């Protein structure tokens, strides 16, 4: 029996970044959405990724390293953080029970602290890696993931509620401990990629991004995602602006 769950998509700002960092055959810059998903399960509310930190607009000078001010542009302001997006869609940020971070880059865990009652689910190897990074890199901002919230570290695949509805799946490559989320609904199976696949084009032709820690693992993951899609799974890529235009936004349901 399929567990009745609801899934909603939330846009939490945008970033203009290097196109080759997303797809190695391209040039120039690309403006991409920062994405988050709310899944309402009978046993609790789960958020997949929490977007960017309000420090980007409240404390830009100190929060964003100098090099990052030169190589990207943030399109993110008050009302666009994950808590504001949830409230606008009719949800209470304090009611979120769990946050699944695909990884701990700033645009995926920057809103964790805005969900004060949530435990954080992250792969242990990702947390270990993040804690070893210098705090002058834009990728890992310790203020984003060292929030005092309960960090529940995972080691491999994890069935969140024990019923198969929400399963964390390791998809290493972009970072050493990257994970995605498989969501089984009455409307089918959905796979929330995070940064395991940025763009639909790369899901089609397996062109890798430049921004990876392990190219071989990234390719294997892309091949697996391509096979899933070919078998009817709805694969939701991470930062594709054209694809994102087709995704219903909360309060409308995806599934």
XYZ file of C-alpha atoms in Angstrom:
255
model
C 0.000 0.000 0.000
C 1.365 3.410 -0.976
C 1.702 5.827 1.918
C -0.299 9.035 1.307
C 2.259 11.825 1.073
C 2.109 15.309 -0.427
C 5.066 17.042 -2.086
C 5.562 20.741 -2.778
C 8.302 22.708 -4.552
C 9.717 25.996 -3.264
C 11.941 28.476 -5.095
C 14.345 30.149 -2.663
C 16.077 32.755 -4.795
C 18.471 32.363 -7.708
C 22.217 32.550 -8.381
C 24.118 33.496 -11.522
C 27.153 31.208 -11.698
C 29.652 29.780 -14.155
C 27.866 27.663 -16.775
C 30.839 25.248 -17.165
C 30.680 24.501 -13.435
C 27.282 22.967 -14.206
C 28.068 21.523 -17.636
C 31.651 21.346 -18.859
C 30.900 21.889 -22.566
C 29.269 25.302 -22.025
C 30.694 28.801 -21.648
C 29.637 31.971 -19.881
C 27.241 32.328 -16.972
C 23.811 30.909 -16.177
C 21.131 32.136 -13.783
C 19.745 29.147 -11.901
C 17.042 28.554 -9.278
C 17.785 27.518 -5.711
C 15.322 24.750 -4.936
C 13.711 23.142 -1.913
C 10.943 20.584 -1.430
C 8.462 20.017 1.376
C 7.092 16.507 1.819
C 4.132 16.057 4.148
C 4.049 12.477 5.468
C 1.558 11.069 7.994
C 4.419 10.890 10.520
C 5.900 14.337 9.958
C 6.955 17.138 7.641
C 10.268 16.700 5.830
C 12.147 19.381 3.920
C 14.678 18.422 1.262
C 17.328 21.156 1.225
C 16.783 24.561 2.771
C 18.240 27.013 0.268
C 20.383 30.020 1.120
C 21.016 31.905 4.333
C 19.478 35.332 5.034
C 23.033 36.403 5.835
C 23.484 36.845 2.085
C 21.303 39.949 2.273
C 21.653 40.791 5.994
C 25.442 40.428 6.296
C 26.730 40.188 2.723
C 30.085 41.810 3.404
C 31.170 39.338 6.063
C 29.295 36.215 4.964
C 30.373 36.133 1.303
C 34.161 35.768 0.728
C 35.791 38.325 -1.551
C 36.447 35.890 -4.397
C 32.779 34.829 -4.428
C 31.655 38.449 -4.783
C 33.502 38.495 -8.108
C 32.504 35.176 -9.668
C 28.760 34.962 -8.947
C 25.683 37.084 -8.328
C 22.948 36.395 -5.802
C 19.333 37.182 -6.619
C 17.980 36.681 -3.142
C 16.324 38.989 -0.674
C 13.815 39.215 2.171
C 10.786 37.061 1.537
C 12.720 34.516 -0.509
C 14.261 32.419 2.262
C 12.775 29.000 2.915
C 10.825 30.050 6.013
C 9.175 32.926 4.147
C 8.404 30.674 1.191
C 6.789 28.109 3.478
C 4.698 30.757 5.201
C 3.567 32.242 1.896
C 2.405 28.774 0.809
C 0.448 28.314 4.038
C 2.911 26.161 5.992
C 4.477 26.755 9.408
C 8.311 26.576 9.441
C 8.208 25.513 13.095
C 6.205 22.422 12.077
C 9.012 21.012 9.929
C 10.287 17.910 11.744
C 13.250 16.907 9.576
C 15.552 18.539 7.048
C 17.342 16.244 4.617
C 20.413 18.071 3.335
C 21.604 16.670 0.027
C 24.981 18.114 1.003
C 26.293 21.025 3.029
C 27.024 23.638 0.395
C 25.657 27.055 1.321
C 22.754 26.996 -1.157
C 21.434 23.694 0.195
C 21.688 24.122 3.970
C 21.709 27.901 4.437
C 18.118 27.942 5.693
C 18.494 25.160 8.272
C 18.452 27.546 11.224
C 15.105 28.969 10.056
C 13.482 25.622 10.882
C 14.057 25.640 14.655
C 12.315 22.369 15.547
C 13.859 20.256 12.805
C 16.513 17.591 13.128
C 19.019 17.548 10.271
C 19.689 14.353 8.297
C 23.059 14.343 6.549
C 25.471 11.654 5.478
C 28.253 11.292 8.043
C 31.001 11.458 5.437
C 29.555 14.749 4.159
C 29.574 16.292 7.628
C 33.132 15.062 8.239
C 34.260 16.557 4.929
C 32.482 19.871 5.560
C 34.028 20.277 8.989
C 37.521 19.918 7.524
C 37.066 22.769 5.046
C 38.393 26.277 5.727
C 35.669 28.755 6.557
C 36.786 31.231 3.893
C 35.326 29.123 1.093
C 31.853 29.970 -0.189
C 30.914 26.323 -0.592
C 30.939 25.376 3.078
C 29.924 28.050 5.579
C 30.079 26.560 9.065
C 27.456 29.026 10.283
C 24.998 27.267 7.965
C 25.388 23.723 9.294
C 26.773 24.214 12.812
C 23.485 25.662 14.027
C 23.023 23.766 17.291
C 20.274 21.661 15.754
C 20.396 17.901 16.219
C 22.503 16.448 13.400
C 21.498 12.876 12.603
C 24.352 11.409 10.596
C 23.562 8.644 8.132
C 25.777 5.926 6.716
C 24.371 4.951 3.350
C 20.752 4.406 2.358
C 18.192 5.358 5.002
C 14.428 4.772 5.079
C 13.262 7.798 7.071
C 9.954 6.455 8.413
C 10.545 2.750 7.802
C 7.736 2.459 5.250
C 9.575 3.055 1.969
C 7.912 6.403 1.299
C 10.999 8.583 1.852
C 14.431 7.056 1.361
C 17.774 8.879 1.467
C 20.030 7.478 -1.276
C 23.788 8.159 -1.467
C 24.724 9.857 -4.757
C 28.377 10.692 -4.165
C 30.381 12.614 -6.740
C 29.473 16.266 -6.507
C 30.668 16.056 -2.913
C 31.996 13.046 -0.966
C 28.766 12.587 0.987
C 26.074 13.816 -1.364
C 22.656 12.180 -1.031
C 19.350 12.378 -2.881
C 15.813 11.578 -1.767
C 13.485 9.000 -3.284
C 9.814 9.818 -2.686
C 7.127 7.230 -3.366
C 3.656 8.713 -3.829
C 0.286 7.636 -5.161
C 1.251 9.478 -8.362
C 4.482 7.530 -8.827
C 8.104 7.646 -7.688
C 10.068 10.886 -7.598
C 13.812 11.277 -7.209
C 15.044 14.600 -5.831
C 18.579 14.896 -7.190
C 20.041 17.833 -5.342
C 23.330 18.482 -7.155
C 23.768 14.890 -8.328
C 22.446 16.236 -11.638
C 22.182 19.959 -12.253
C 20.595 20.089 -15.705
C 18.254 17.976 -17.806
C 20.690 18.094 -20.734
C 23.308 16.239 -18.699
C 20.737 13.621 -17.804
C 20.257 13.133 -21.558
C 23.879 13.002 -22.734
C 25.872 12.418 -19.500
C 28.068 15.506 -19.921
C 29.715 16.133 -16.560
C 29.984 19.439 -14.717
C 33.389 20.861 -13.823
C 32.272 21.266 -10.218
C 32.733 17.728 -8.876
C 34.971 16.008 -6.346
C 34.862 12.607 -8.088
C 34.230 12.448 -11.838
C 33.883 8.656 -12.012
C 31.284 8.580 -9.244
C 29.425 11.504 -10.807
C 29.203 9.671 -14.123
C 27.980 6.483 -12.453
C 25.265 8.452 -10.656
C 24.192 10.155 -13.896
C 23.962 6.778 -15.609
C 21.811 5.471 -12.752
C 19.565 8.528 -12.905
C 19.176 8.154 -16.646
C 18.155 4.500 -16.171
C 15.650 5.495 -13.466
C 14.061 8.065 -15.752
C 13.864 5.525 -18.563
C 11.998 3.233 -16.152
C 9.372 5.836 -15.321
C 10.815 7.543 -12.245
C 10.265 11.327 -12.162
C 13.823 12.647 -11.847
C 13.875 16.231 -10.541
C 17.209 17.812 -11.463
C 18.785 20.380 -9.190
C 19.344 23.752 -10.867
C 17.817 23.735 -14.349
C 16.018 27.051 -14.983
C 13.991 25.745 -17.940
C 12.971 22.542 -16.185
C 12.040 24.489 -13.040
C 9.513 26.538 -15.017
C 7.538 23.311 -15.505
C 7.462 22.384 -11.807
C 4.310 23.460 -9.906
C 5.159 25.759 -7.016
C 3.690 25.626 -3.512
C 0.900 25.859 -2.524
C 0.193 23.783 -5.647
C 1.213 20.167 -5.183
C 3.696 18.284 -7.337
C 2.252 15.006 -6.095
